[in-house]
Every structure is written in structure tokens, then in C-alpha cells.
């Protein structure tokens, strides 16, 4: 953290408004001075306030917790809020919207719509035996290790980075994505969920589900939450392939 | 004109809004949730440390119950809260957490046997009994008698939000994101829905409903330095204010959290201190015991934040390019504990500051400074959650002044409030939607839509010299400098005057792009005037309140003044052309309180101007309690005699605890 003048950086952004009749995809370069600890959140806010009030992007928590700001930074998908400019020695950053999602404008993509559809498809909720949970009574006991294991997989923030980095998704537009498979693994380990392996097979037992994954593993490489996607996808595949 | 009809309209898709929507949908109402962002990205996700509920499962929480949680909450509020609401809350919190467990929130569980913990900077062994194994665990937080804060590591809000959002999807709640409410539709003091802008297409639509529930969170972004997400701009409160009918309560009650990291302002959870972390000054000295010998780092947030600034003013801050700060030391908890229970904290320190807080000694200390964190104020409601003035408008969560937090909220009581209010207010809201019909003409709806349409055209036609981003930045800096942790009459008056000028200047801007779609500057141009109105409510309320209570601290009026200020500030905006809010007050009735005003047990002593009724009411409370105890009545019966309260559903039933079995 120093207060001397920072280096000049260049942020190059792909701009395009698919709702406009005249807009065409094009890059715009913004030159600005780097400040200590500058992230892409700080840089993009500065660009909007001082250079281009028309630039669209999404941030909510700006702390790597909400998963809003996935974008492609120099060819790799990442959370913009956790991207430190100092980690780019050339000072040149090229930003593009994440592929695989519907483009809203510039760097803003509709991950919410995609994730909702995914959640409905894998029935991303507790399926219990239908008995009313009496909330005036003591809670059901859960082994602390099992609770921790469920939490480990529940840390997914639906940022879409795994989907944007997925090779299978490029070939199979309806692929449920690493995020969807992780979600199934999460409910599979949760003792409150009464679904069997057979039930999960019904949801993801095809080439757009667990058998589609080509194990290229860019998902795990880029996951900002470091979820154990490789292990969990392999585990689910072994478990489900054994059923047929 | 596109009109969407539904039975129950919820504006805001965080924990409170989603839980209220589930309540409405379960009562077979067609329910729509509108959200600025995909709901799982709401600011609820950022709650780290945990949720207070008096389960009393673990060793350090044994013997906990609603009475202790109630007392902590009232003391925390500095007697500013509505005690009936606080009772409703503490009684429902254990049910809320058990419901969430059934919805899949993977609460950290009690493990039988011994473990090492750090208490008061010393290693201590805690042994959990076998009969508690597998029940929900809790950790220590500030201002609480017992370890009451239940958690999932330090991602509690995230797991709760996903649990509730998934449950909403399961029940087929109609969730629509990237939608922004611009105004409320109302007629004859009744609310019928909202005029809404689609943030993708720019299209305006009307949503007409039997009842409307606002759950849009707080107004932290009217300040510069804040832990709040960028969407926490207080727009829900602003559109309620702009009806000219609904009132806002205690807007000057703003909480500053002791430990956001410098300079990004990202929060490091109170769990850091709850788990045993300590605060150090420029000399590495642990200074909090010098100021607060009993509670130390775990006094309430308002007290710890002030002590930190006081210590910096005494020349003991750590200098940095961003001004002086304090160190937070969690390295003493050990790497294993940090990597399991404070993982997000570690990640934040590593990514944003290049510090590994698990490194031993000074290397692992994180720079922290108090910053805006929570809005106790909000849309004023009755205990049912319905606006006192605008029928059919319900409010829950941080957007409300319900009012269980008074002038200071306890850590762990906010995520708890979201789901508890979602249950309680959500059910009262649903009942309202069942018993009331829509009786508003489409012409009236059209009038409200046209007003917003015209307003956007007006903004795009402004040709003034001002810049909306500069106005916003000035407002935020002004709020930090003059309406912050330490306040005084002179600077508050300056703030009110300049905020008023800024509000007038918002009509003298020039929006560069004239597009109605995908135009971020246009969005700022209609949001900032609303934010300024909220900021004016905060600043003017603070200027008028000549006492210090909870987080509202006046250096020119150091005492809590129960004789003159045991009341709630109500602000309204009767005419659209007004440039200042109108203030009235709502008295708090000591003679109906279960716990009359007294000393909090932390903070400076002898700083209360007593109200003579406090002593009188205490005598009544003591007399009733002693008499009933002699008659062999239990704590529930005594409580009911002192201050009865009611709840919807089966929420009034007793909470079972393992210690009672």
C-alpha cells in the first residue's frame, strides 16, 4: 500500500447491446491510473463514473460472496470483484462477457435465468417424506461430519464460472453443468433429503447430465469457491452407472 | 399498459422477502417476488457469523431461553425497541432455525467430547455432553449472555438464503429478477402494488395486488464507507416515503460495525471476536479491556465501534495511506480453527489485502475500522408488520422499523429477524391478502404508471451542469463525515442543509445517453434523489434527537435521555415538492414494558437521564413477579402477565429444549 503515483493500465471491454438496432460488438479501451489494492470492481466503477456512464456490468456484494460478477478476464472466467489489477504485470486486461449465458449488455449476462432453470431441473430442494416438520420440537440430529460435508458442497454461489469454462457445455447446449451436478451431490449427502440414487438417476442419468461430462475439469480449475467438482462428479457417475 | 395481477406482491428477494413469499404461497395465494438481482445474490448472502436463536444445545449455551434472548435484545437496543415485537421475535427464532434445518441449511452441529477454544485470549477446554451430540451448535457474539449464535462456518447467510430460495422454488413462487419498483400504487390510504421497471428491457409495468410486502433491505449505501452490497440503497424505504402516507421510523439509528477490513470495507464477521479474536492498537496492545473490563471486545457493536475511534483519537491508531486503523488479531485462534470456521474471513484477507490471518504474530493481523453496517430504521409498522398509515403495505426484514432493534442491533439478530419476520409478518400479510380484495380502477393504475413514465422523460431532458455520480459521491462523503459514529448539532445541521441542496441539484444534471434501455446513468439519475430523501430523514432525525442512545451518539448530548427522548422518530414526505422531511414522534410507554429502562451493563456508567416512570414500572414488575413466583407460576405465565403478545400459526407454542427433557 503506497501513495505514490500508480502505473497506467488499459482495460479493454467488449461492448454490445443486443437490444439496439445499431449496436455492433466492439472493444473499447479505457486508460486509467492504478491505485493500491485496485480490483476490477473499483476499476469498472471508476470507468462508469468518469469515462463511460453507459457501460453495463453486474456487481452486488463486491466481496466474492454473491456470485454476480463473473466475466472473462484475459481469456479466463473469474469473479471481477476478486480480480486484483496488481496480478497482471502488463497492466492490460481484456474483459468479455461470460459465454454460455444470454447476453444482456456489455459485461452483463443473465446467469439468474439459467440458474433458476437448472435449480428446477435438478429439483434443487429438500425432498422429504412429506411429514410436517414440528418446529416446536427438538431438531433432527445430524452427525457433525455429515453436516460439514453438506456445507462443503452448499458453498456454491451459482456464479456460472464453471459453466462458462465447461467444454461439454459448448458441445451440448442442454448440459446441466458442473453446478447442477454439484447440486445433486449436495442433496445426495444431506440426511434431510429422502431421494434415492434411482430418483437422482431420473434427473441427471443421461448425456445432458452426469454421463455427458468429459472430465476436462476446467470447472474445478476456475471455481472461485474451490469446490471438489472433480471428485463429486466422479462419485456421482460411479454411483449412478452402477444402477443400470 | 401492461398490468400483472396477483394476490400477494413481495418486493425484494432476500431472506425476509422470500420467506414471506413462501408463507403467502403456502396459503394458496398467487405470489410474485420482484428482485433487483437474481434472488440468491441478495445481500442476505453476505451475513457471515450467524443467527441468534436460544436453543441452548451446546455447553456454553446451556440454560439459554427466550427470556435471556429478550433481555439481551432490549439492552442492546438501549431500550429503543418495541418490547412486544422483541418478544414475538425471540419466541419464534428457535422455530425458524428448526424450520430452516428441515429445509436443508447445514447448521454446524455439536460434537460430543472435548475441544480447545480461546476465551478472553486464553486457551480453554470445553466438553460437550453426549446427549447434545448432533444438535445445532452455537458460538459467542457481542452483547449476549449465552453463546446463542447458530452458524454454518462463516457463510451462514449464504446457506440460509439458498435454503429459503430453494424452498420458494419448490413451492413454485413466481420469482422475477432484474425488476425495480419505482413507486407504490395507492389510493385512500391503501396500497395496491407497484409500478415496476424491467432492468433488461427498460419497460414499465404495473403490478396490482391485494397486498404488498416490501423487503428491500437497508440504506447503507447512502454512506461512503459501508459493508453493504451496492444494491442496498434504501429504495424500498424511499418509495414508501414518497407515497406521502407511510412513515419511516428511527432513520437516524444506523449501526457501524467494528471490523470491516481497510480499505475495501468488506466485513470480517463478529464471529472473529466471538470465537476469541482480539483488537490491538499501534503498540500491539489489547486495549478493549481498558475501556470495557467486563465485556471487552464483546460489548455491543455501538460501544466497541466508539471505543475503537476513541482509542484512535487518543493517538493509538495504526497509520496507513487510508488513515488510522486498528488491528484485528485472530491468529491466536490457530490455523485449524480459522481454516474450518472462519474460512471466508481468511479468503477475504488473502485476496483483498494479501494477509493470511492464520499466520502467527503481527504478520497475520488484519487492518480494521468501524464502518456503516446496518439500518435499524426503516418503514414504520405495527407488530403485524403492516404500515401504521398505509393499509395493505407490509414490511419485513431490514427495510422495516418493526421495531426489535431500537437504536442498536445485536450481532446475529439480523439474519434471525429476516426469517422470523418472514414467518410472522409473512403470515399476517397472507391473511390480509385472503380477506381483502383489489378495488382500484385501472385508470388510477394508469395514472401512477404515467407519472413514472413522464418522470423518466423529464430526467432524460435535463440539460444542467451537474453530474449525478458527483452528487452521489458528495452525499456519501457528507454522511460519513457529518452523520457518522460521532455526531453533533453543528455538523448535523450542515449536513441537512447540504443534502437539501444536493436534492435540488439532482434536477440540474445531464444524462449523457438518452436511451431508456441499458443506461446505468439513467438508473442513477432516478435512484439518487430517492437516496437523498432517505439520507435527509437520517440526518434531520439525528439533528433533532438531542441525546445519545445506542448507535446514535451526540458529542453535544452525551446522555441517554429517558425523560425526554424515550420515543421513536417518525419521518414523512407529505408533498412531492418538499425538500425536507416532516418529523413527528411516537412515545414509548414505559408502563407497558416488561423491562423498564435501566443501565445496559456495558458502555459508560452514569450516563442516563432517568424517567421517573422507570422506577415505578420496575416496582410493578417486581411485585407481579414475586407474587406469581410465590404462587408457583412458571416463567411463561409470569411473562404473559407482564406483557402479553400473540403470534400467527402455531408460533406461540412453547419451544422444546434438550435441557428441559
GROMACS .gro file of C-alpha atoms in nm, chain A residues 1-3 17 19-20 35-37 39 41 45 48-50 53-69 81-84 102 104-105 108-113 115-116 118-120 124-128 132-145 147-148 150-152 154-160 183 186-187 190 192 224-226, chain B residues 37-38 40-41 45-46 48 55 57 94-95 98-99 101-111 130-136 152-153 155 158-159 162 166-167 169-170 172 175 177-178 200-201 221 226-231 262-266 321-322 340 343-344 347-348 351-353 367 423 469 473 512-513 517-521 650-651 653-658 661:
model
  178
    1UNK     CA    1   0.000   0.000   0.000
    2UNK     CA    2   0.185   0.307  -0.117
    3UNK     CA    3   0.058   0.650  -0.203
   17UNK     CA    4  -2.619  -0.405  -2.677
   19UNK     CA    5  -3.138  -0.484  -2.794
   20UNK     CA    6  -3.015  -0.195  -3.005
   35UNK     CA    7  -0.449   0.269  -0.722
   36UNK     CA    8  -0.322   0.044  -0.439
   37UNK     CA    9  -0.528  -0.272  -0.399
   39UNK     CA   10  -0.977  -0.462  -0.812
   41UNK     CA   11  -1.480  -0.371  -0.918
   45UNK     CA   12  -1.694   0.170  -1.117
   48UNK     CA   13  -1.853   0.421  -1.542
   49UNK     CA   14  -1.837   0.731  -1.322
   50UNK     CA   15  -1.564   0.915  -1.511
   53UNK     CA   16  -2.172   0.609  -1.794
   54UNK     CA   17  -2.324   0.374  -2.049
   55UNK     CA   18  -2.107   0.072  -1.957
   56UNK     CA   19  -2.310  -0.221  -1.818
   57UNK     CA   20  -2.180  -0.481  -1.570
   58UNK     CA   21  -2.311  -0.652  -1.258
   59UNK     CA   22  -2.186  -0.626  -0.902
   60UNK     CA   23  -2.370  -0.683  -0.576
   61UNK     CA   24  -2.157  -0.776  -0.274
   62UNK     CA   25  -1.814  -0.688  -0.425
   63UNK     CA   26  -1.666  -0.941  -0.177
   64UNK     CA   27  -1.672  -1.271  -0.366
   65UNK     CA   28  -1.981  -1.393  -0.182
   66UNK     CA   29  -2.280  -1.332  -0.413
   67UNK     CA   30  -2.151  -1.461  -0.749
   68UNK     CA   31  -2.282  -1.171  -0.961
   69UNK     CA   32  -1.970  -1.053  -1.139
   81UNK     CA   33  -1.458  -0.826  -0.766
   82UNK     CA   34  -1.178  -1.060  -0.659
   83UNK     CA   35  -0.954  -0.982  -0.956
   84UNK     CA   36  -0.661  -0.768  -0.841
  102UNK     CA   37  -2.779  -1.493  -2.257
  104UNK     CA   38  -2.793  -0.861  -2.154
  105UNK     CA   39  -2.546  -0.587  -2.245
  108UNK     CA   40  -2.382  -0.827  -1.805
  109UNK     CA   41  -2.519  -1.177  -1.868
  110UNK     CA   42  -2.835  -1.348  -1.747
  111UNK     CA   43  -2.697  -1.608  -1.510
  112UNK     CA   44  -3.006  -1.582  -1.289
  113UNK     CA   45  -3.239  -1.717  -1.558
  115UNK     CA   46  -2.953  -2.096  -1.267
  116UNK     CA   47  -3.327  -2.091  -1.195
  118UNK     CA   48  -3.103  -2.555  -1.351
  119UNK     CA   49  -3.247  -2.546  -0.998
  120UNK     CA   50  -3.587  -2.655  -1.123
  124UNK     CA   51  -3.270  -2.825  -0.604
  125UNK     CA   52  -3.456  -2.852  -0.275
  126UNK     CA   53  -3.511  -3.092   0.010
  127UNK     CA   54  -3.748  -3.372  -0.087
  128UNK     CA   55  -3.865  -3.520   0.241
  132UNK     CA   56  -4.490  -3.191   0.861
  133UNK     CA   57  -4.173  -3.092   1.047
  134UNK     CA   58  -4.286  -2.999   1.400
  135UNK     CA   59  -4.078  -2.688   1.460
  136UNK     CA   60  -4.177  -2.660   1.826
  137UNK     CA   61  -3.983  -2.982   1.893
  138UNK     CA   62  -3.612  -3.061   1.908
  139UNK     CA   63  -3.447  -3.062   1.566
  140UNK     CA   64  -3.346  -3.387   1.395
  141UNK     CA   65  -2.991  -3.477   1.496
  142UNK     CA   66  -2.724  -3.471   1.225
  143UNK     CA   67  -2.377  -3.612   1.260
  144UNK     CA   68  -2.136  -3.314   1.270
  145UNK     CA   69  -1.921  -3.464   0.994
  147UNK     CA   70  -2.334  -3.154   0.833
  148UNK     CA   71  -1.984  -3.035   0.743
  150UNK     CA   72  -2.317  -3.099   0.319
  151UNK     CA   73  -2.192  -2.748   0.394
  152UNK     CA   74  -1.880  -2.809   0.186
  154UNK     CA   75  -2.352  -2.598  -0.025
  155UNK     CA   76  -2.086  -2.327  -0.064
  156UNK     CA   77  -2.157  -2.296  -0.439
  157UNK     CA   78  -2.257  -1.936  -0.522
  158UNK     CA   79  -2.404  -2.004  -0.871
  159UNK     CA   80  -2.162  -1.758  -1.032
  160UNK     CA   81  -2.164  -1.957  -1.356
  183UNK     CA   82  -2.616  -2.953  -0.653
  186UNK     CA   83  -2.515  -3.178  -0.223
  187UNK     CA   84  -2.866  -3.316  -0.173
  190UNK     CA   85  -2.793  -3.430   0.304
  192UNK     CA   86  -3.286  -3.444   0.537
  224UNK     CA   87  -1.374  -1.940  -0.706
  225UNK     CA   88  -1.503  -2.144  -0.412
  226UNK     CA   89  -1.264  -2.435  -0.479
  281UNK     CA   90  -3.091  -0.916  -0.886
  282UNK     CA   91  -3.118  -1.294  -0.904
  284UNK     CA   92  -2.963  -1.587  -0.448
  285UNK     CA   93  -2.735  -1.284  -0.497
  289UNK     CA   94  -2.589  -1.391   0.138
  290UNK     CA   95  -2.323  -1.169   0.291
  292UNK     CA   96  -2.138  -1.433   0.783
  299UNK     CA   97  -3.175  -2.337   2.153
  301UNK     CA   98  -2.783  -2.703   2.297
  338UNK     CA   99  -3.597  -2.128   1.770
  339UNK     CA  100  -3.881  -2.237   1.541
  342UNK     CA  101  -3.555  -2.564   1.315
  343UNK     CA  102  -3.764  -2.498   1.008
  345UNK     CA  103  -3.275  -2.718   0.928
  346UNK     CA  104  -3.560  -2.910   0.767
  347UNK     CA  105  -3.514  -2.701   0.451
  348UNK     CA  106  -3.154  -2.815   0.430
  349UNK     CA  107  -2.949  -2.542   0.594
  350UNK     CA  108  -2.644  -2.744   0.708
  351UNK     CA  109  -2.609  -2.589   1.054
  352UNK     CA  110  -2.281  -2.669   1.226
  353UNK     CA  111  -2.361  -2.939   1.484
  354UNK     CA  112  -2.249  -3.016   1.839
  355UNK     CA  113  -1.976  -3.280   1.861
  374UNK     CA  114  -2.313  -3.697   2.468
  375UNK     CA  115  -2.684  -3.615   2.482
  376UNK     CA  116  -2.619  -3.295   2.285
  377UNK     CA  117  -2.430  -3.466   2.001
  378UNK     CA  118  -2.572  -3.377   1.659
  379UNK     CA  119  -2.791  -3.089   1.774
  380UNK     CA  120  -2.739  -2.736   1.639
  396UNK     CA  121  -2.261  -2.262   0.916
  397UNK     CA  122  -1.891  -2.176   0.941
  399UNK     CA  123  -2.121  -1.843   0.541
  402UNK     CA  124  -2.540  -1.779   0.212
  403UNK     CA  125  -2.662  -2.121   0.325
  406UNK     CA  126  -3.004  -2.084  -0.067
  410UNK     CA  127  -3.479  -2.333  -0.294
  411UNK     CA  128  -3.789  -2.377  -0.080
  413UNK     CA  129  -3.872  -2.262  -0.599
  414UNK     CA  130  -4.010  -2.589  -0.460
  416UNK     CA  131  -4.348  -2.257  -0.728
  419UNK     CA  132  -3.979  -1.509  -0.883
  421UNK     CA  133  -3.546  -1.081  -1.112
  422UNK     CA  134  -3.394  -0.766  -1.262
  444UNK     CA  135  -3.326  -0.557  -1.903
  445UNK     CA  136  -3.585  -0.409  -2.143
  465UNK     CA  137  -2.517   0.296   0.054
  470UNK     CA  138  -2.011   0.062   0.425
  471UNK     CA  139  -2.011  -0.314   0.440
  472UNK     CA  140  -2.337  -0.318   0.245
  473UNK     CA  141  -2.376  -0.450  -0.107
  474UNK     CA  142  -2.405  -0.193  -0.385
  475UNK     CA  143  -2.782  -0.259  -0.414
  506UNK     CA  144  -0.948  -0.144   0.538
  507UNK     CA  145  -0.974  -0.009   0.272
  508UNK     CA  146  -1.232  -0.219   0.082
  509UNK     CA  147  -1.493  -0.211   0.361
  510UNK     CA  148  -1.565  -0.582   0.325
  565UNK     CA  149  -0.233   0.562   0.348
  566UNK     CA  150  -0.605   0.525   0.417
  584UNK     CA  151  -1.261  -2.451   0.928
  587UNK     CA  152  -1.271  -1.961   0.600
  588UNK     CA  153  -1.434  -1.672   0.414
  591UNK     CA  154  -1.006  -1.570   0.193
  592UNK     CA  155  -1.109  -1.204   0.212
  595UNK     CA  156  -0.740  -1.184  -0.170
  596UNK     CA  157  -0.804  -0.820  -0.084
  597UNK     CA  158  -0.510  -0.748   0.150
  611UNK     CA  159  -0.643  -0.373   0.943
  667UNK     CA  160  -4.269  -1.610   0.910
  713UNK     CA  161  -2.225   1.046  -0.989
  717UNK     CA  162  -2.035   1.073  -0.402
  756UNK     CA  163  -2.535   1.168  -2.148
  757UNK     CA  164  -2.703   0.874  -2.317
  761UNK     CA  165  -3.272   0.078  -2.207
  762UNK     CA  166  -2.938  -0.040  -2.066
  763UNK     CA  167  -2.845   0.306  -1.943
  764UNK     CA  168  -2.675   0.288  -1.599
  765UNK     CA  169  -2.656   0.667  -1.565
  894UNK     CA  170  -4.851  -2.228   1.593
  895UNK     CA  171  -4.565  -1.992   1.667
  897UNK     CA  172  -4.640  -2.267   2.135
  898UNK     CA  173  -4.351  -2.338   2.369
  899UNK     CA  174  -4.010  -2.427   2.232
  900UNK     CA  175  -3.875  -2.765   2.337
  901UNK     CA  176  -3.515  -2.774   2.463
  902UNK     CA  177  -3.295  -3.073   2.534
  905UNK     CA  178  -3.637  -3.312   2.872
   0.00000   0.00000   0.00000
